[in-house]
mmCIF file of C-alpha atoms in Angstrom:
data_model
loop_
_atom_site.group_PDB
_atom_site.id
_atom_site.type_symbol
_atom_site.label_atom_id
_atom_site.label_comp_id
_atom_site.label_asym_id
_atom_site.label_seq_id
_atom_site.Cartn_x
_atom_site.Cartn_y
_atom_site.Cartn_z
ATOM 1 C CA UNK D 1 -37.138 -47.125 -49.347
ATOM 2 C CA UNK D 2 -38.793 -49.421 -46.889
ATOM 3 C CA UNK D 3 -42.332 -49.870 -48.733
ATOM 4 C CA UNK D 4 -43.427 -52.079 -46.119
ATOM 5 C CA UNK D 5 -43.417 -49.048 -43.898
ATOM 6 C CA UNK D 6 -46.088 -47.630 -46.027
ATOM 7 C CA UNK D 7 -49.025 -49.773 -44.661
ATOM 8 C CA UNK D 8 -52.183 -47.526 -45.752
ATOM 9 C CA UNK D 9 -54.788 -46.817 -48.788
ATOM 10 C CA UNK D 10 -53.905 -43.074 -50.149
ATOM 11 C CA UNK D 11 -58.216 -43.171 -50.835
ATOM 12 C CA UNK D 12 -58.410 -44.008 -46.947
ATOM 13 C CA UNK D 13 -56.164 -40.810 -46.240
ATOM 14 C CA UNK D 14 -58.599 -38.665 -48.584
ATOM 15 C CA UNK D 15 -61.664 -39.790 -46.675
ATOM 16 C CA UNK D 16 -59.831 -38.888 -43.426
ATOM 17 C CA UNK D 17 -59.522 -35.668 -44.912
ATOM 18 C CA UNK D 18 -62.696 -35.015 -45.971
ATOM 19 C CA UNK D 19 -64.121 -35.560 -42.600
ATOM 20 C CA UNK D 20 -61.921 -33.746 -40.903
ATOM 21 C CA UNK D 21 -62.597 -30.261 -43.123
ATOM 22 C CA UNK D 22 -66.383 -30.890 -43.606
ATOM 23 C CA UNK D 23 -66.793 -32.017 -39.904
ATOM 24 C CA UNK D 24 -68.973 -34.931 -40.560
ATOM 25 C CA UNK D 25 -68.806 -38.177 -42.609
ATOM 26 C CA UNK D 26 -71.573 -37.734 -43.749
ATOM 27 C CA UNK D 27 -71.025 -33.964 -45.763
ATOM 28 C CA UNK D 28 -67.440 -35.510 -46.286
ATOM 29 C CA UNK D 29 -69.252 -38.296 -48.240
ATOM 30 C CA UNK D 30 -71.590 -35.674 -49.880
ATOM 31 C CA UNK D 31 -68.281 -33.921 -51.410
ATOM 32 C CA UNK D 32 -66.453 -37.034 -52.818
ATOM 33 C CA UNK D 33 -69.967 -38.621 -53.845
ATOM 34 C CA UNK D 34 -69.864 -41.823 -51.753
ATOM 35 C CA UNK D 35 -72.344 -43.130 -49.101
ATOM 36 C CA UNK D 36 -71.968 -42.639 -45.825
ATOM 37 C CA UNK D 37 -70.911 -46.192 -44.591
ATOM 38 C CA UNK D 38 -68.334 -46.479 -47.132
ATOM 39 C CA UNK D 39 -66.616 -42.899 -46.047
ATOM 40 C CA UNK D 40 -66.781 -44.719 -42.776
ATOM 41 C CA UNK D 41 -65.393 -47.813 -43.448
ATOM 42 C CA UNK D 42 -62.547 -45.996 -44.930
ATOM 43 C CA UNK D 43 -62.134 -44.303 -41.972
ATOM 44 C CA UNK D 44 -62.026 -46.782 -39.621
ATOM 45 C CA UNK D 45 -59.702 -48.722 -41.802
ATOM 46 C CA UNK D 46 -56.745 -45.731 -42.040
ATOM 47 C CA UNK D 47 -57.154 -45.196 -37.823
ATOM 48 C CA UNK D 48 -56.580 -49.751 -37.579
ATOM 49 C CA UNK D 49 -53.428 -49.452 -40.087
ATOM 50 C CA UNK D 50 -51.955 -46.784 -38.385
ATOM 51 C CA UNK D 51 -52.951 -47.763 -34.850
ATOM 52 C CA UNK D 52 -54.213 -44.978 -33.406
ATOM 53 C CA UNK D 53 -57.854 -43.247 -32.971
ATOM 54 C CA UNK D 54 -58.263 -40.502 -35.690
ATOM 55 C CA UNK D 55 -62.102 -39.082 -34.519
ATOM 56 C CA UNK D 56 -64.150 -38.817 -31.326
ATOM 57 C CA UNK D 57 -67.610 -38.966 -32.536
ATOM 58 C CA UNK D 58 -70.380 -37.416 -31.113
ATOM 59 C CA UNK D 59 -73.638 -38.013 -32.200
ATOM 60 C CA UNK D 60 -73.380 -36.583 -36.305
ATOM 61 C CA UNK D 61 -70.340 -35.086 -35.888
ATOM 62 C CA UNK D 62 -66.903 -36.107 -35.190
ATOM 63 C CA UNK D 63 -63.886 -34.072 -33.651
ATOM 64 C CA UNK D 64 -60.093 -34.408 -34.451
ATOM 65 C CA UNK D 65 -58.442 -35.939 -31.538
ATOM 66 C CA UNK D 66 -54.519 -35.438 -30.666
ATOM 67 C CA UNK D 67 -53.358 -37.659 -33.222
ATOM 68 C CA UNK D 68 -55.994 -36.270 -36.015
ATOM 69 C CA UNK D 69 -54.729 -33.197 -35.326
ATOM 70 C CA UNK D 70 -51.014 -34.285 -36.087
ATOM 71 C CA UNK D 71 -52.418 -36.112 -39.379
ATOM 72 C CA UNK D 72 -54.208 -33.442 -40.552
ATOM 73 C CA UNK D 73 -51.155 -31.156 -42.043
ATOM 74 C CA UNK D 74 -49.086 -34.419 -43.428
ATOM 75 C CA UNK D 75 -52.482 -34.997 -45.324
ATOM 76 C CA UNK D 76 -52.732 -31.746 -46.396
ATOM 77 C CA UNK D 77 -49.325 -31.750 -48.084
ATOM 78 C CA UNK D 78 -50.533 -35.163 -49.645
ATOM 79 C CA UNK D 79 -52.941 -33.771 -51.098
ATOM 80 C CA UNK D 80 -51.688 -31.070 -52.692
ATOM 81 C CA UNK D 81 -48.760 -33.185 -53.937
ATOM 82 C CA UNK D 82 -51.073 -35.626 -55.312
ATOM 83 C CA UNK D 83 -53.107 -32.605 -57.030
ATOM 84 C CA UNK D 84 -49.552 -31.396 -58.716
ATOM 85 C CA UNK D 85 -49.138 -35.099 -60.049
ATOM 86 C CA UNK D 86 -52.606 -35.136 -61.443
ATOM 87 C CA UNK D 87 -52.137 -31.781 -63.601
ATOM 88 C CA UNK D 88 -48.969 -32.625 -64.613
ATOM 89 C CA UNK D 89 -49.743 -35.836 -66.008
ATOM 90 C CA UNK D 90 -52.664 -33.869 -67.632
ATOM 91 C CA UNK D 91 -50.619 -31.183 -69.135
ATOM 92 C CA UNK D 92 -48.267 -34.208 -70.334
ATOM 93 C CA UNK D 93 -50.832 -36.919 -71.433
ATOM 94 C CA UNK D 94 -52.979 -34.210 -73.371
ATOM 95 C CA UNK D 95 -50.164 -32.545 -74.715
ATOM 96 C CA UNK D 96 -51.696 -28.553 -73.919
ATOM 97 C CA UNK D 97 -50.559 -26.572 -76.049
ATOM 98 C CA UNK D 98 -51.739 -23.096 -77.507
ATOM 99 C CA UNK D 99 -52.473 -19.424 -76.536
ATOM 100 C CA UNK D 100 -54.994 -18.668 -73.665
ATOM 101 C CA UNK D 101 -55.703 -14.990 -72.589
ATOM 102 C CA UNK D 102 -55.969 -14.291 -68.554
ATOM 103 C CA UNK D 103 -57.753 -11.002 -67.219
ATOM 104 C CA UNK D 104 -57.240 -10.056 -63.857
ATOM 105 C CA UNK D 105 -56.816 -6.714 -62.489
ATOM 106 C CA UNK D 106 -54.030 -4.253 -62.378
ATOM 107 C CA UNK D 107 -52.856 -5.232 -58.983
ATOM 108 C CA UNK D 108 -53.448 -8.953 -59.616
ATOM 109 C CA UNK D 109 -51.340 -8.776 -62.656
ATOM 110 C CA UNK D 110 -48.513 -7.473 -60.589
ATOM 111 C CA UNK D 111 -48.384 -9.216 -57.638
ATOM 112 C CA UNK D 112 -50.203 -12.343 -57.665
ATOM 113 C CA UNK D 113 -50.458 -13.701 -61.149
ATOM 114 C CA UNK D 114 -46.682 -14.149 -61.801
ATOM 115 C CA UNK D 115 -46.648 -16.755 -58.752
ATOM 116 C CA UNK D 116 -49.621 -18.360 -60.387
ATOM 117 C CA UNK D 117 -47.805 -18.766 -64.050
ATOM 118 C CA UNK D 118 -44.477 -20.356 -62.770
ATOM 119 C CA UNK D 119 -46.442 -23.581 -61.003
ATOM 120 C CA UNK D 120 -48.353 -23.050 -64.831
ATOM 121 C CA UNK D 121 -45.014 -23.031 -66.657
ATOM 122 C CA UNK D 122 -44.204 -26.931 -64.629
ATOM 123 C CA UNK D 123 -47.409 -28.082 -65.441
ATOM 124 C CA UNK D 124 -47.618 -27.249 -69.470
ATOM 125 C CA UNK D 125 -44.525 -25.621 -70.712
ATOM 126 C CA UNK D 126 -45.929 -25.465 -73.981
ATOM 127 C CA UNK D 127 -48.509 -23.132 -72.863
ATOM 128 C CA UNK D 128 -48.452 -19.902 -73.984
ATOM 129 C CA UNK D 129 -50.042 -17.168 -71.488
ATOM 130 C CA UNK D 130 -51.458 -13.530 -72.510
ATOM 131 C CA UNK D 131 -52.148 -11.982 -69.456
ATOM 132 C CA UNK D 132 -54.938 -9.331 -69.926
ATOM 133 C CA UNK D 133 -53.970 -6.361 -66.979
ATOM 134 C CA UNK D 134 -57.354 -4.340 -66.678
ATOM 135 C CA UNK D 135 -59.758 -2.837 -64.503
ATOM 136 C CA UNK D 136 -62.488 -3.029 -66.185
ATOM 137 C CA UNK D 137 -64.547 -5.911 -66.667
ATOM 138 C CA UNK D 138 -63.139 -7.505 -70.293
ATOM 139 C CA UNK D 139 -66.289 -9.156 -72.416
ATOM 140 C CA UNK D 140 -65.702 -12.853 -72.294
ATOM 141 C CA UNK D 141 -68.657 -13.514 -74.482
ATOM 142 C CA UNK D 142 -67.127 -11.687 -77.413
ATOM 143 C CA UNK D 143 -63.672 -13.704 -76.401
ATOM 144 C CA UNK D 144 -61.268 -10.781 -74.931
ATOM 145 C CA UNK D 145 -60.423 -13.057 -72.835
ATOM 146 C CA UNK D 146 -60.717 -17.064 -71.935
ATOM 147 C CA UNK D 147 -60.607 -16.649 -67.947
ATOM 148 C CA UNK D 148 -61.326 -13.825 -66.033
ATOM 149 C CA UNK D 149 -60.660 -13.005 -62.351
ATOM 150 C CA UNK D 150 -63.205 -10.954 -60.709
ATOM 151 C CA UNK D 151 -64.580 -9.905 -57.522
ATOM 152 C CA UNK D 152 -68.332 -9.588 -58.620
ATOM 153 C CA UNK D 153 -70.302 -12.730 -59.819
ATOM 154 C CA UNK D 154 -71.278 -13.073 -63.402
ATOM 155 C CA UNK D 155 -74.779 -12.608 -64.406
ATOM 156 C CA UNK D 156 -74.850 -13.633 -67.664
ATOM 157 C CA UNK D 157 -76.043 -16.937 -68.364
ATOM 158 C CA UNK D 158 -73.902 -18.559 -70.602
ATOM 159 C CA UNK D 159 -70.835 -17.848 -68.199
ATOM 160 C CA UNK D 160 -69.285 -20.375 -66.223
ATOM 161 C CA UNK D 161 -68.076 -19.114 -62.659
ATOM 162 C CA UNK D 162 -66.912 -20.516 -59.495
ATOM 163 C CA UNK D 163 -66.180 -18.776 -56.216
ATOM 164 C CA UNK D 164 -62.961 -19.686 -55.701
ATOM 165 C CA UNK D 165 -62.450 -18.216 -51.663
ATOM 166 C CA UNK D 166 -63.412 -15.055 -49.947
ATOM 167 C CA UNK D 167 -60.595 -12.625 -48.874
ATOM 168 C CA UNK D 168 -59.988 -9.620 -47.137
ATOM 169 C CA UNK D 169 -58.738 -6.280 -47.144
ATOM 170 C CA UNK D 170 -57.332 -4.038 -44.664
ATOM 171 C CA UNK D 171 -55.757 -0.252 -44.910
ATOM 172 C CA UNK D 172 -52.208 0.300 -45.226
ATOM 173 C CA UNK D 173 -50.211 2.867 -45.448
ATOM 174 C CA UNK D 174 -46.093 3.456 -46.089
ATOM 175 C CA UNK D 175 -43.913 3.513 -42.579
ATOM 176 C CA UNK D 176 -42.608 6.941 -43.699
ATOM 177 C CA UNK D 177 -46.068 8.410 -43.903
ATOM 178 C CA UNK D 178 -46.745 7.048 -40.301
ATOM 179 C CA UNK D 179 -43.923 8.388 -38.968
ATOM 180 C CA UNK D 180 -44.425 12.099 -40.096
ATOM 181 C CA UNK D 181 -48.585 12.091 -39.784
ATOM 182 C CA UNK D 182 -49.107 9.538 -36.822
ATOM 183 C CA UNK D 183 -50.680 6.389 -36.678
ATOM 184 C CA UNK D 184 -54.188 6.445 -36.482
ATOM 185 C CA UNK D 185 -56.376 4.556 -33.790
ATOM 186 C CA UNK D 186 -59.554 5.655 -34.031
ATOM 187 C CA UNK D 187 -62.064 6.115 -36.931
ATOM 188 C CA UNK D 188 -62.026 9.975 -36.281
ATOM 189 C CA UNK D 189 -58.130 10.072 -36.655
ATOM 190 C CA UNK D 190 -58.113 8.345 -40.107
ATOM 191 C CA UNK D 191 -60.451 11.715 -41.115
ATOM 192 C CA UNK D 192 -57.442 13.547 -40.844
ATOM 193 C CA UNK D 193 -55.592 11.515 -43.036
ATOM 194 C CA UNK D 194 -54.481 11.338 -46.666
ATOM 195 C CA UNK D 195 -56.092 8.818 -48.927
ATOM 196 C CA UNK D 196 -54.854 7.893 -52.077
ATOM 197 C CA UNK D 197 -57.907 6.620 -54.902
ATOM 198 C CA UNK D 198 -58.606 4.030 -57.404
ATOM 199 C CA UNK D 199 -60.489 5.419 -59.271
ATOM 200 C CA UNK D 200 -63.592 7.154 -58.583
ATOM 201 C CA UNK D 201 -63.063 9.500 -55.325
ATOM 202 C CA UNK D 202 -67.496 10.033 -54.747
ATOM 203 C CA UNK D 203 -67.921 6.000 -54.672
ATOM 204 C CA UNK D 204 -64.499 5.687 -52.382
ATOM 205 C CA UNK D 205 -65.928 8.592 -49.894
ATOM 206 C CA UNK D 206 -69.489 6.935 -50.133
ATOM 207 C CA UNK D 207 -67.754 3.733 -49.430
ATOM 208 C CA UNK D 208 -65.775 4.695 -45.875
ATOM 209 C CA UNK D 209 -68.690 6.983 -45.075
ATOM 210 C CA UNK D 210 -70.531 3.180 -44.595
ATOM 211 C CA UNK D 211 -67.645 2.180 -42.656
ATOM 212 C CA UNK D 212 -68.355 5.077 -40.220
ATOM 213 C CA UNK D 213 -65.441 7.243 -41.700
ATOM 214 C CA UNK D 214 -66.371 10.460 -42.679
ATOM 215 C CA UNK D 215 -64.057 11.560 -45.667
ATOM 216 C CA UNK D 216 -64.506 14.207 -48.005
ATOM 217 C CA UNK D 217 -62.457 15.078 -51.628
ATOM 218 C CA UNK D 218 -60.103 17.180 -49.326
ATOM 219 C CA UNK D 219 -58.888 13.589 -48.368
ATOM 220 C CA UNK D 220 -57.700 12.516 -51.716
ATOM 221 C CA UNK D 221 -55.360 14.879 -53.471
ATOM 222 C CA UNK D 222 -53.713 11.803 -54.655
ATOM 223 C CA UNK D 223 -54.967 8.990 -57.075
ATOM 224 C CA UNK D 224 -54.596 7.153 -60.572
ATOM 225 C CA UNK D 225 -57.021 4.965 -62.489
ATOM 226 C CA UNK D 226 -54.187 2.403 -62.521
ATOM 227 C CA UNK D 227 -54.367 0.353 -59.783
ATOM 228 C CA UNK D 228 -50.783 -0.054 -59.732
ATOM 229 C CA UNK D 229 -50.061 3.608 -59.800
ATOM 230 C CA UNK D 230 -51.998 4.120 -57.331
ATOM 231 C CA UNK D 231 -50.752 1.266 -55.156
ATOM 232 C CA UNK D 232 -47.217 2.717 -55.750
ATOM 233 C CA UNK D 233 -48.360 5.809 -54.075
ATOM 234 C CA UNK D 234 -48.945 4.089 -50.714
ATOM 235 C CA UNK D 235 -45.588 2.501 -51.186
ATOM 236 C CA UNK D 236 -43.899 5.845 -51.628
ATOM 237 C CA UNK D 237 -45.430 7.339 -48.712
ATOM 238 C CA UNK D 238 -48.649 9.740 -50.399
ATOM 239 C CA UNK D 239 -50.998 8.241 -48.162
ATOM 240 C CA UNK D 240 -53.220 5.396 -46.838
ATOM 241 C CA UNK D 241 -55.549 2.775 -48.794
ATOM 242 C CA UNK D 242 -56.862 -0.359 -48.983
ATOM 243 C CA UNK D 243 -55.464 -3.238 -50.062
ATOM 244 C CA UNK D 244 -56.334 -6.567 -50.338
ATOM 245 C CA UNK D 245 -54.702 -8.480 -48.011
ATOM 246 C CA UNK D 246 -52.637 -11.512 -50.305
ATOM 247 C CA UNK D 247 -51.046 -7.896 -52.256
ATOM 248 C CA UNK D 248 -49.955 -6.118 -49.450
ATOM 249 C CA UNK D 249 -47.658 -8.856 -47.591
ATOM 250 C CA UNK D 250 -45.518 -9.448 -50.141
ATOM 251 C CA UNK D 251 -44.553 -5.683 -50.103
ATOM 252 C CA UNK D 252 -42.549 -4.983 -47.385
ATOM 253 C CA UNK D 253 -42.888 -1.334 -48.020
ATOM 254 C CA UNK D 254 -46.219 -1.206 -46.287
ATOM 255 C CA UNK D 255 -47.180 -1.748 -42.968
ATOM 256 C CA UNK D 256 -51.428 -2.206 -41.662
ATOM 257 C CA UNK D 257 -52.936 0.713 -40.425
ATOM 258 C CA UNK D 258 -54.126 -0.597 -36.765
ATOM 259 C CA UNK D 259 -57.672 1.289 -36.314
ATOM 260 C CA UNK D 260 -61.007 0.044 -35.472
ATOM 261 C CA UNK D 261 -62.508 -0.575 -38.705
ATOM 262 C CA UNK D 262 -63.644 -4.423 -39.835
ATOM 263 C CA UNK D 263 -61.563 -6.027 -42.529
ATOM 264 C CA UNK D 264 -62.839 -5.541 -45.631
ATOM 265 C CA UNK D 265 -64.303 -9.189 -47.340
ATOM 266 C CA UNK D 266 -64.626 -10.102 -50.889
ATOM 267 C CA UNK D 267 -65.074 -12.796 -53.259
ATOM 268 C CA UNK D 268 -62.793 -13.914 -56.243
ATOM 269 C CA UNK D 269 -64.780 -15.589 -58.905
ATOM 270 C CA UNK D 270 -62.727 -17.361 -61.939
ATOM 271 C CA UNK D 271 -64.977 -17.149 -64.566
ATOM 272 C CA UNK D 272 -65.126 -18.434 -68.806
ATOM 273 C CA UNK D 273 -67.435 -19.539 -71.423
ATOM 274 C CA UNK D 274 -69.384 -22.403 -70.857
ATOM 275 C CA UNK D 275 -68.089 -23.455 -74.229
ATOM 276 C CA UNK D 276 -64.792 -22.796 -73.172
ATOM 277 C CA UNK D 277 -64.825 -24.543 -69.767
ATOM 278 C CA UNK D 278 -65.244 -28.045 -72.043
ATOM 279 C CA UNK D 279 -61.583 -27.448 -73.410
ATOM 280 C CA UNK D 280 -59.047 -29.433 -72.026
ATOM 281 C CA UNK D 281 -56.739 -26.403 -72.057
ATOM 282 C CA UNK D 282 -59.057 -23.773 -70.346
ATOM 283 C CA UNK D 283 -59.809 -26.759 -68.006
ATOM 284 C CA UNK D 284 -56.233 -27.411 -66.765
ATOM 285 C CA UNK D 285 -55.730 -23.650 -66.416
ATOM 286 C CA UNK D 286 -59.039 -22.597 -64.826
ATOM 287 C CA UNK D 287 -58.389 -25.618 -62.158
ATOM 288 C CA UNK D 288 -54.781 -24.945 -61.183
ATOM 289 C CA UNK D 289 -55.892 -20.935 -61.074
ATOM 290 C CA UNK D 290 -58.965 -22.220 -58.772
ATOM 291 C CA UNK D 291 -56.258 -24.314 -56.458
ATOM 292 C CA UNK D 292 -53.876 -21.433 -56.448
ATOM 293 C CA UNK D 293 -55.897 -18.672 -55.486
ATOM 294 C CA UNK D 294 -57.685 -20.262 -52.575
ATOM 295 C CA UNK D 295 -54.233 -21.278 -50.963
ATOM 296 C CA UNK D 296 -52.831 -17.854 -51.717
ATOM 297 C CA UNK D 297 -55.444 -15.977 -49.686
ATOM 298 C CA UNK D 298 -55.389 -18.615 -46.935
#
């Protein structure tokens, strides 16, 4: 290893960073809590150890050049390795250890929490995980659960939340049941369709009816209060439904239903006790399932 290669200040890298996702120095200093001319001296510093010109400025704001461009994904990937070092050593150092109960729905459960556990499992093996699959919002106050992942924000005051990213959702449907009904390319076409439902068919037809789709119960002979159920459905072919977007590409059994409708966006709030949220345990957990989450639906 030639350390003499290595000629710059990791900090220096972060503030580089920073700058480059807020799109000033001084937000970027607002979000690590530094003053401006420090961020900038940091700056200026990584761009005369590496030798090249990171920023044009322009008045406030600055924009990548060529070269900032090229940095910007080998910082990335510093960062996140440098987060995985930092809850590792926490999971060691702190020795976590115990039971902690996840909620998250149906779907979630299935297809994106299992992902989320194995980068757990590295960081405290001596963790042990009860993952709460329901669709229904589980009562955190009375301790049915430690962390919760939801698309609604909590009201209740003595909750802790954080919106972790918005995502989106599109319809998709099963090649099969393209093949023998057609693909649909208008708004009018998908009223010809079968829908599969989650749940409550009135709030589903209210729900495309906003959208400009005009549905009615004829449309959903098919359905399950299981989210899962009813996602198998589309996956055998039953019919067409929405999915978030983060689900459906890791099933190759589905394909997006091209039509002029918008994406659909929501939020996904992690949320726990305030009481909670000051254990190391829920701490680790709730921070590598905020990390996780926002790179999964990028």
């Amino acid at each position: 290893m030639n350390w003499q290669g290595v000629s710059f200040d990791w900090s220096h890298v972060r503030a580089f960073l920073a700058t480059a996702e807020e799109g000033s120095l001084s937000a970027a200093a607002r979000v690590l809590r530094q003053t401006q001319p420090t961020l900038g001296r940091q700056v200026a510093a990584l761009e005369q150890s590496l030798g090249v010109t990171l920023f044009e400025r322009s008045g406030r704001s600055v924009a990548l050049t060529e070269a900032g461009r090229e940095m910007l994904a080998h910082a990335k990937s510093m960062r996140e390795a440098a987060m995985h070092l930092s809850l590792v050593a926490s999971g060691q150092s702190q020795s976590i250890e115990g039971t902690i109960r996840i909620t998250a729905s149906e779907v979630f459960c299935t297809h994106i929490m299992p992902l989320a556990l194995l980068r757990l499992r590295e960081v405290a093996p001596k963790l042990e995980v009860d993952l709460v699959s329901a669709d229904d919002l589980r009562d955190l106050q009375m301790r049915e659960a430690d962390i919760a992942i939801r698309h609604v924000r909590p009201e209740q005051p003595e909750l802790f939340a954080r919106l972790v990213t918005e995502t989106t959702a599109h319809l998709y449907a099963a090649p099969r049941y393209l093949a023998e009904r057609g693909r649909p390319s208008s708004v009018a076409d998908l009223a010809r369709h079968d829908f599969i439902s989650f749940g409550d068919i009135s709030r589903m037809i209210e729900f495309f009816g906003e959208q400009g789709v005009q549905l009615s119960p004829e449309n959903f002979r098919m359905g399950s209060t299981s989210g899962s159920a009813a996602w198998a459905m589309v996956e055998q072919g039953l019919g067409l439904s929405l999915m978030a977007d983060q689900v459906a590409r890791r099933c190759p059994g589905v394909e997006r239903v091209v039509s002029v409708l918008e994406p659909v966006r929501f939020p996904i709030w992690l949320t726990t006790h305030r009481e909670l949220h000051t254990s190391r345990r829920i701490r680790l957990v709730f921070d590598l399932l905020a990390d996780f989450l926002s790179k999964d639906a990028a």
